[in-house]
Each structure stands twice: as structure tokens, then as C-alpha cells.
Coordinates of N, CA and C in Angstrom, one line a residue:
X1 N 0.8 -1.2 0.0 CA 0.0 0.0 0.0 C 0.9 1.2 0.0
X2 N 0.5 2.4 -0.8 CA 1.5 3.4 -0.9 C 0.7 4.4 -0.5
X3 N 1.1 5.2 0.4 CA 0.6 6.4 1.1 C 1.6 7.7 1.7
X4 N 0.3 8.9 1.5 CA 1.7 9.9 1.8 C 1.4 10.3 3.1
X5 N 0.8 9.4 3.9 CA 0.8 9.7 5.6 C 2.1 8.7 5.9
X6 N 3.1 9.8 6.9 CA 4.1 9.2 7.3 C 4.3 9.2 8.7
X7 N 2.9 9.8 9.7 CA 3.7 10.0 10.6 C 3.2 8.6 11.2
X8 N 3.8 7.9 11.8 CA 3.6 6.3 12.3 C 3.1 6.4 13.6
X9 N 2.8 7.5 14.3 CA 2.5 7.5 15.8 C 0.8 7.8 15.3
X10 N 0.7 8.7 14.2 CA -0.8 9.0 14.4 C -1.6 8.0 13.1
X11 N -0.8 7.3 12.5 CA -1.1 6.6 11.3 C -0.8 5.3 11.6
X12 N -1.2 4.5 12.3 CA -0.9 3.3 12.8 C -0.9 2.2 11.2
X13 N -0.2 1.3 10.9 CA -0.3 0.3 10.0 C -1.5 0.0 9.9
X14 N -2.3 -1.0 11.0 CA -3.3 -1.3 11.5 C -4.3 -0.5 10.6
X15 N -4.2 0.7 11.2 CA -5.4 1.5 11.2 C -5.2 2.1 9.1
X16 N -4.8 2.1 8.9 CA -5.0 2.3 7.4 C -4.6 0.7 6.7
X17 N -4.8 -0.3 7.4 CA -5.2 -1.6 6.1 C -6.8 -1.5 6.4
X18 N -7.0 -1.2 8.0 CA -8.7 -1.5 7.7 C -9.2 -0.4 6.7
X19 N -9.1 0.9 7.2 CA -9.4 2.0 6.1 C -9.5 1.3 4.5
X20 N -7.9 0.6 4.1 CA -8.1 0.7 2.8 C -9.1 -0.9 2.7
X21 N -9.6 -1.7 3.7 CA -10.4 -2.6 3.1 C -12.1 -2.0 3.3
X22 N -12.0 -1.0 4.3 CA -13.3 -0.3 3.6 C -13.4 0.8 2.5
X23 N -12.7 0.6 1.9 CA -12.5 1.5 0.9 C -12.4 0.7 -0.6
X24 N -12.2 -0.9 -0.3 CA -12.2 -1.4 -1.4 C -13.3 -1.8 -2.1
X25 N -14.6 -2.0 -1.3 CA -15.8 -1.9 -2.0 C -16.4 -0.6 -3.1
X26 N -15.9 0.2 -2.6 CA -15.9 1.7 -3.3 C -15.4 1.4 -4.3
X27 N -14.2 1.3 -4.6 CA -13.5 0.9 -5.6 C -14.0 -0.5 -6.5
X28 N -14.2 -1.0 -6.2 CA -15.4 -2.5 -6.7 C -16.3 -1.6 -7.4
X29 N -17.3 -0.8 -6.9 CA -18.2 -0.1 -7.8 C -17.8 0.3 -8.2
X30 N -17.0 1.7 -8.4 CA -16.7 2.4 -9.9 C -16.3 1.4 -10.8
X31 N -15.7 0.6 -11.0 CA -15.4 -1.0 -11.8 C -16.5 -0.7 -12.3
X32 N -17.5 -1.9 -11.6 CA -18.7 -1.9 -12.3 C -19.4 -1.2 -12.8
X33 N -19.4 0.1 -12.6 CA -19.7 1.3 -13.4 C -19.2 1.7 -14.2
X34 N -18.0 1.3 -14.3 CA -17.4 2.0 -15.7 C -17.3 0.6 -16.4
X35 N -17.3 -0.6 -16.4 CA -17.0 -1.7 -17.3 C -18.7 -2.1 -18.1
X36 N -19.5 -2.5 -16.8 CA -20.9 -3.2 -17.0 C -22.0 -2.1 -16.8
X37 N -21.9 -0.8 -16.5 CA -22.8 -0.3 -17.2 C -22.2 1.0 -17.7
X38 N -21.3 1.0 -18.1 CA -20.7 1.7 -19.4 C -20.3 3.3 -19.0
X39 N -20.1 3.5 -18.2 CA -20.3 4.8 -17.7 C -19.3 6.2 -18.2
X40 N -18.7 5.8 -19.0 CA -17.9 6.6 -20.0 C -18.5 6.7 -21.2
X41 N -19.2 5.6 -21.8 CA -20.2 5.4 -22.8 C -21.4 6.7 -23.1
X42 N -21.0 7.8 -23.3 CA -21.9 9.0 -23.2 C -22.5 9.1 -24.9
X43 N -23.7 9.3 -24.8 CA -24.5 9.8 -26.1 C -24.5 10.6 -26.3
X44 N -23.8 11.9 -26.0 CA -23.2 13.1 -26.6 C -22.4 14.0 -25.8
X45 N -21.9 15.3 -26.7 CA -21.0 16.2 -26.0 C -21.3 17.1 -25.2
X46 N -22.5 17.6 -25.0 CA -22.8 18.5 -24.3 C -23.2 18.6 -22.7
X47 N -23.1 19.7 -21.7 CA -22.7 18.9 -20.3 C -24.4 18.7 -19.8
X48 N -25.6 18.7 -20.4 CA -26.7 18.4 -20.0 C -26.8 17.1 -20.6
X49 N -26.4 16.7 -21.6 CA -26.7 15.3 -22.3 C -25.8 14.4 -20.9
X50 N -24.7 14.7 -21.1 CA -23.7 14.2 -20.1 C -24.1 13.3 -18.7
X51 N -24.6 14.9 -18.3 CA -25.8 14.7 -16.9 C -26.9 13.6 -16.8
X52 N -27.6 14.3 -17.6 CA -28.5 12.9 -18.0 C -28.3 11.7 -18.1
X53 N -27.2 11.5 -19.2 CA -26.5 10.0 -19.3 C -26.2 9.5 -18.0
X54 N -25.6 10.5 -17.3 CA -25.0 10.1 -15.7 C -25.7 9.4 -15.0
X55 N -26.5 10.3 -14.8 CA -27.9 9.6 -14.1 C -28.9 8.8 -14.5
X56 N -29.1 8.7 -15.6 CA -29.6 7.2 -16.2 C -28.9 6.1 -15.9
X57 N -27.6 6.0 -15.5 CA -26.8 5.1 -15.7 C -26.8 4.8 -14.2
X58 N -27.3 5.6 -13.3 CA -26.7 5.4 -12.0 C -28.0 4.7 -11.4
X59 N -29.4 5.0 -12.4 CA -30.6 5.1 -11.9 C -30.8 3.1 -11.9
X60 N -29.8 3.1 -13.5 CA -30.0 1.8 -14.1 C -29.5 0.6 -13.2
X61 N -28.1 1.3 -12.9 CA -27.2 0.0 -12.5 C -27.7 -0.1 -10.4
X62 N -28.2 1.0 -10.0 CA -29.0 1.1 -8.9 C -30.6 0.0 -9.0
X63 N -31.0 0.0 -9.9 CA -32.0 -0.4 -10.1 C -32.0 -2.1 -10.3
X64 N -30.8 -2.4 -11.0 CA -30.3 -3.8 -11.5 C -29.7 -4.5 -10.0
X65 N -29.1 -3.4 -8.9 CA -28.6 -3.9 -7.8 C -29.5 -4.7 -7.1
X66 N -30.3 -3.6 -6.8 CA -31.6 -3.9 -5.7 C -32.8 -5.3 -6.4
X67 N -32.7 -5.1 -7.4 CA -33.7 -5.9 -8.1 C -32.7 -7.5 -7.8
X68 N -31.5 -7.6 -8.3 CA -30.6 -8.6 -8.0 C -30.5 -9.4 -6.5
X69 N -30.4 -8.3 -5.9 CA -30.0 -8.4 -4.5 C -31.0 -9.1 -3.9
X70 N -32.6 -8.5 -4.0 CA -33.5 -9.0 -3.3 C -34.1 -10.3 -3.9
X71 N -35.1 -9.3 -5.0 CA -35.8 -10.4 -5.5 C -35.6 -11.6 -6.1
X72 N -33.8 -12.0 -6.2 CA -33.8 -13.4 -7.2 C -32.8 -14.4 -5.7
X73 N -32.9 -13.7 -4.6 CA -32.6 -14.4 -3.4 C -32.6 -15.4 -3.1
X74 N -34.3 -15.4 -3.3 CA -34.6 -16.8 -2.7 C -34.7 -18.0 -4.2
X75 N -34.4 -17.3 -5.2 CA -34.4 -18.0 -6.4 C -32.9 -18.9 -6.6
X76 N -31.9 -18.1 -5.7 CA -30.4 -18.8 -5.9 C -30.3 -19.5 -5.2
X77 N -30.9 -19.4 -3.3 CA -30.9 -20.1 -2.7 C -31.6 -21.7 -3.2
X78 N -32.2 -21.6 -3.8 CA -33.3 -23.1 -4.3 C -32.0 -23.8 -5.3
X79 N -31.6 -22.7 -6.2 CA -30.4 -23.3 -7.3 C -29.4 -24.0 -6.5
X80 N -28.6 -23.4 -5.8 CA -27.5 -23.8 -4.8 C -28.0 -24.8 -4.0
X81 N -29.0 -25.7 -4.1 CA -29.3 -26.8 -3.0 C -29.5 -27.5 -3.7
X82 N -29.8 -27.2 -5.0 CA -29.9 -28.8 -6.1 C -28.3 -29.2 -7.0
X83 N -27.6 -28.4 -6.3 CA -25.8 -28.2 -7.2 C -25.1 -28.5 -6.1
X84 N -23.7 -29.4 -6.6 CA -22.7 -29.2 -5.9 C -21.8 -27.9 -5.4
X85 N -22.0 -27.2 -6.4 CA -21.4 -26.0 -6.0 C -22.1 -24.8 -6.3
X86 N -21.9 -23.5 -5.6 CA -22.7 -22.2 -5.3 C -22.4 -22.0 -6.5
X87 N -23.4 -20.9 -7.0 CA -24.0 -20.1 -8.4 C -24.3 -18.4 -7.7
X88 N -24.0 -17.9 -8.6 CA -24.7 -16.4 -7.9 C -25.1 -15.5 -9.3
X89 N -25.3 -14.1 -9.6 CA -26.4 -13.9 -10.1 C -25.5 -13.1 -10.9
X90 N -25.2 -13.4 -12.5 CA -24.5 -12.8 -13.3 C -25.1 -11.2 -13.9
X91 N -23.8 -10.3 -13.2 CA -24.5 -8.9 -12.7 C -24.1 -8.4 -14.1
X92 N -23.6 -8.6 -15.2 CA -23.6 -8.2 -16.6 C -24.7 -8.2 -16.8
X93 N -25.6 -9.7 -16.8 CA -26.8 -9.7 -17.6 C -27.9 -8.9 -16.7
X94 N -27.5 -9.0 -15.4 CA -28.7 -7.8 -14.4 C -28.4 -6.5 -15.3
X95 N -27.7 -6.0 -15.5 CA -27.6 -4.3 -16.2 C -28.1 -4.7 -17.4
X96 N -28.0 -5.0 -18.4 CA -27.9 -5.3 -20.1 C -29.7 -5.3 -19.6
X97 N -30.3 -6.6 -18.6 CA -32.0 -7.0 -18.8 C -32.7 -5.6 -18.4
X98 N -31.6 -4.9 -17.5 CA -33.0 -4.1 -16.3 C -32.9 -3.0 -17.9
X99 N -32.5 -2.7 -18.8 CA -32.8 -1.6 -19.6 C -34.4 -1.8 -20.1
X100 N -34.3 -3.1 -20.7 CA -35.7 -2.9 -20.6 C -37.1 -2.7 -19.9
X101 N -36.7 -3.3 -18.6 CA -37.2 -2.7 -17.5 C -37.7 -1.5 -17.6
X102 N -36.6 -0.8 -17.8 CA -36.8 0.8 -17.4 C -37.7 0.9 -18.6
X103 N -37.6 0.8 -20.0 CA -38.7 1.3 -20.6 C -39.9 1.3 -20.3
X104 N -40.1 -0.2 -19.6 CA -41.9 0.0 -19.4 C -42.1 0.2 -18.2
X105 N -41.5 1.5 -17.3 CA -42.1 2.3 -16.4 C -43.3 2.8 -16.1
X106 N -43.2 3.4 -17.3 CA -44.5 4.2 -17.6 C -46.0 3.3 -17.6
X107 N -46.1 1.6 -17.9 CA -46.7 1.3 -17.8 C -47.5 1.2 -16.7
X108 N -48.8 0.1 -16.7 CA -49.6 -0.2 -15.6 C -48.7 -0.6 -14.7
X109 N -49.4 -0.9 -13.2 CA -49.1 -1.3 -12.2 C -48.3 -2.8 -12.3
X110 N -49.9 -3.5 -12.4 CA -49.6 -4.3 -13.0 C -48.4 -5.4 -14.0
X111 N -48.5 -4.4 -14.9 CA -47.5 -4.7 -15.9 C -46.3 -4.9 -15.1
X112 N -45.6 -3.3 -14.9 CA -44.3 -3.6 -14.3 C -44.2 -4.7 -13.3
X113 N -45.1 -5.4 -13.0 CA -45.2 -6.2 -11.6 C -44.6 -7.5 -12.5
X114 N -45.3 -7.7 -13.4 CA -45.2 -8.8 -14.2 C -43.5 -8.9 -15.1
X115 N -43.0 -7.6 -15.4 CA -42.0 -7.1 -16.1 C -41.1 -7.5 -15.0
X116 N -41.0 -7.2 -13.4 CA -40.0 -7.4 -12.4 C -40.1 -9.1 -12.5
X117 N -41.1 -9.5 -12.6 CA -41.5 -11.3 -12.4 C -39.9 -12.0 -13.4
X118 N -40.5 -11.2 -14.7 CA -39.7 -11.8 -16.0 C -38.4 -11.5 -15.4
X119 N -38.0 -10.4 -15.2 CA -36.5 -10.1 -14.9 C -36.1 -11.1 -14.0
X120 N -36.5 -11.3 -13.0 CA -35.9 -12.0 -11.7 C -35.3 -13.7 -12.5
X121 N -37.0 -13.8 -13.4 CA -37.1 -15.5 -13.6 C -35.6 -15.5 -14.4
X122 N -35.5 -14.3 -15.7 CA -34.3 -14.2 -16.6 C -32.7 -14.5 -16.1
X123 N -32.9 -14.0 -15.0 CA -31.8 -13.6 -14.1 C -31.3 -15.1 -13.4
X124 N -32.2 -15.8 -12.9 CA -32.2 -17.3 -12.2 C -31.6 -18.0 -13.3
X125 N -32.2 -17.5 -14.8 CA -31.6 -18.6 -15.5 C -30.4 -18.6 -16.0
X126 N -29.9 -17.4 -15.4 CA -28.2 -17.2 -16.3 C -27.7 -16.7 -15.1
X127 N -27.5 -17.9 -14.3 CA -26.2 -17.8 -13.3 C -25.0 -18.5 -13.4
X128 N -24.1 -18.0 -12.9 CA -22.8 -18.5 -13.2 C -21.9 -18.6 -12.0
X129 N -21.0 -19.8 -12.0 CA -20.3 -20.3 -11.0 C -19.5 -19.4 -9.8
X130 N -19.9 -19.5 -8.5 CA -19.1 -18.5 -7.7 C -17.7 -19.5 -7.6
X131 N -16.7 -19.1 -7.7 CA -15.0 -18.7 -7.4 C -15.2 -18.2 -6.6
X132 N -14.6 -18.6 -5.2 CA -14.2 -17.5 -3.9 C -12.6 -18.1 -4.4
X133 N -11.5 -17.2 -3.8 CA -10.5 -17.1 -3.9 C -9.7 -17.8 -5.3
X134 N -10.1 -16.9 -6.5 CA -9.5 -17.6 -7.4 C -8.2 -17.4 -7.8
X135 N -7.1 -18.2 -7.4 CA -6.1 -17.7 -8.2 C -5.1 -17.4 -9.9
X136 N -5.7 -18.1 -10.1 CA -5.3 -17.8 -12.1 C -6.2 -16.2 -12.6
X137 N -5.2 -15.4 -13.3 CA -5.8 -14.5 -13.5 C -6.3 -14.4 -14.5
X138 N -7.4 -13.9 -15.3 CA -7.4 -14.0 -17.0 C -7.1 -13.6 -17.7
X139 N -7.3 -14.1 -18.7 CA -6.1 -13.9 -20.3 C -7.2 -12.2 -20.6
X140 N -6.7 -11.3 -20.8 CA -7.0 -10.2 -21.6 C -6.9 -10.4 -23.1
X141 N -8.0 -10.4 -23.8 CA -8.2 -11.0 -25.4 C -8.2 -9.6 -26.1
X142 N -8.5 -8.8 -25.8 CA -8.7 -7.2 -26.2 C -7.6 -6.0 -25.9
X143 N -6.7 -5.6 -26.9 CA -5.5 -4.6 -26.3 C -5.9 -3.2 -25.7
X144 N -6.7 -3.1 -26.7 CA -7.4 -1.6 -26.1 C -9.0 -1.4 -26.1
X145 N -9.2 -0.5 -25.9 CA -10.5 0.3 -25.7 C -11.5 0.1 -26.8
X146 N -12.6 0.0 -26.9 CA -13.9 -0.3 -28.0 C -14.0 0.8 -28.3
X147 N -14.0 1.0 -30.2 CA -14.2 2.7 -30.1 C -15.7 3.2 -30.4
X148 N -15.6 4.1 -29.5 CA -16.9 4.9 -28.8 C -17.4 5.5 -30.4
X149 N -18.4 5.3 -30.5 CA -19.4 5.8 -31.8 C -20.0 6.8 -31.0
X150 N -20.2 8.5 -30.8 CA -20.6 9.2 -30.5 C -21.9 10.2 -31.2
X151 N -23.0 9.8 -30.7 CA -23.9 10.4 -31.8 C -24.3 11.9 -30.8
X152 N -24.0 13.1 -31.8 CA -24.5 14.1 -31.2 C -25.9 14.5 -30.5
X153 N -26.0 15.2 -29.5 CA -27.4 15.3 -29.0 C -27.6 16.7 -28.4
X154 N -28.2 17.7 -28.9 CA -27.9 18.8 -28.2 C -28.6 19.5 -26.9

């Protein structure tokens, strides 16, 4: 860990590994925010489009959490007891499904009730293997960056 606090009487070792392990989940989400729901990915130049994008993105991948987290809970727990090994809930395809979610907002009550049903069930069916402590790291197939197609918006 490299840090520019040096004084060792008021900066204990101790006391900044915990710091930086609550600080690592922070860092976990910007990841996911900038990889799986794209968050550099802007639909145009100007700093209201920007905005917008921002917060769509934040509303989306917020939206993908909570819907993950809760409602396909007890869906993984049933998966994980008919398997030798734990499954958990592939948070790529939670972002990519909840978009269309958000479209039918505007719908009936109803509807969306039915729209959260589909998501959950979609979500149960494409889970993928939990790795706790995996050591092999992976092959990087891609040298650089996907290039960004920018369509203006004013």
C-alpha cells in the first residue's frame, strides 16, 4: 500500500489496512460502473446530455442492484441446493436485462409487476459459478479500448 501519511504515531499500520479494506468496495463499484454499465459510454458532447447519461446510468445500474439483490434471493438459494457447487447472479446480464425494464415504467401497475416477475425469472436462468479465492488470472483477449461511436445530442 503506498501512502503519503508518514507520521507512524498517528497513522498506525493497522489503522490504514482497515481503512483501505473499507474503501475497497468503493472501488469495486466504480469497476462496475465504468465496465458493466458503461459509464464513459456518453451519447453526446454537451454537459446536459452528459448529466443525463450520468444519471440514467446510475438510476439503471441502482436499479439492476436492488432488483438482484433481493428479489432473485430466494431464487439462488433453491439453485444452490440442487448443485454441488454455489451459483450467484450474473451482474452483466442484471444491467444489459434491467434496460428494458426501465422502458416499461410508464406502464400499468400491473404490468411492471409482471416485467420485475420476467426479470428475476431471466436472471435465475443465467447464473454462473461462484470462485471465492480464485487464483489464475485472465487472459486479456482485447489490447485496447472499443471505439466509442458518439452520436451528437444537443
Amino acid at each position: 500500500m503506498i501512502t503519503n501519511l508518514t507520521d507512524e504515531k498517528q497513522y498506525k499500520h493497522i489503522k490504514l489496512c482497515k481503512l483501505y479494506k473499507k474503501r475497497w468496495p468503493v472501488e469495486e463499484s466504480f469497476k462496475h460502473l465504468k465496465l458493466r454499465a458503461e459509464l464513459e459510454n456518453l451519447s453526446g458532447k454537451s454537459h446536459i446530455t452528459a448529466q443525463q447519461d450520468f444519471h440514467r446510468i446510475i438510476m439503471r445500474a441502482n436499479l439492476a442492484n436492488i432488483l438482484s439483490d433481493q428479489i432473485t434471493r430466494k431464487g439462488i438459494k433453491e439453485i444452490n441446493q440442487a448443485r454441488k457447487r454455489t451459483y450467484k447472479i450474473n451482474r452483466t446480464q442484471a444491467y444489459r436485462k434491467v434496460k428494458d425494464l426501465i422502458k416499461g415504467m410508464t406502464q400499468e401497475f400491473d404490468q411492471i409487476c409482471k416485467k420485475i416477475q420476467n426479470y428475476a425469472m431471466a436472471l435465475i436462468k443465467q447464473v454462473e459459478r461462484h470462485r471465492p479465492n480464485r487464483s489464475n488470472p485472465r487472459i486479456k483477449r482485447y489490447a485496447g479500448k472499443p471505439a466509442n461511436f458518439m452520436c451528437y445530442k444537443p
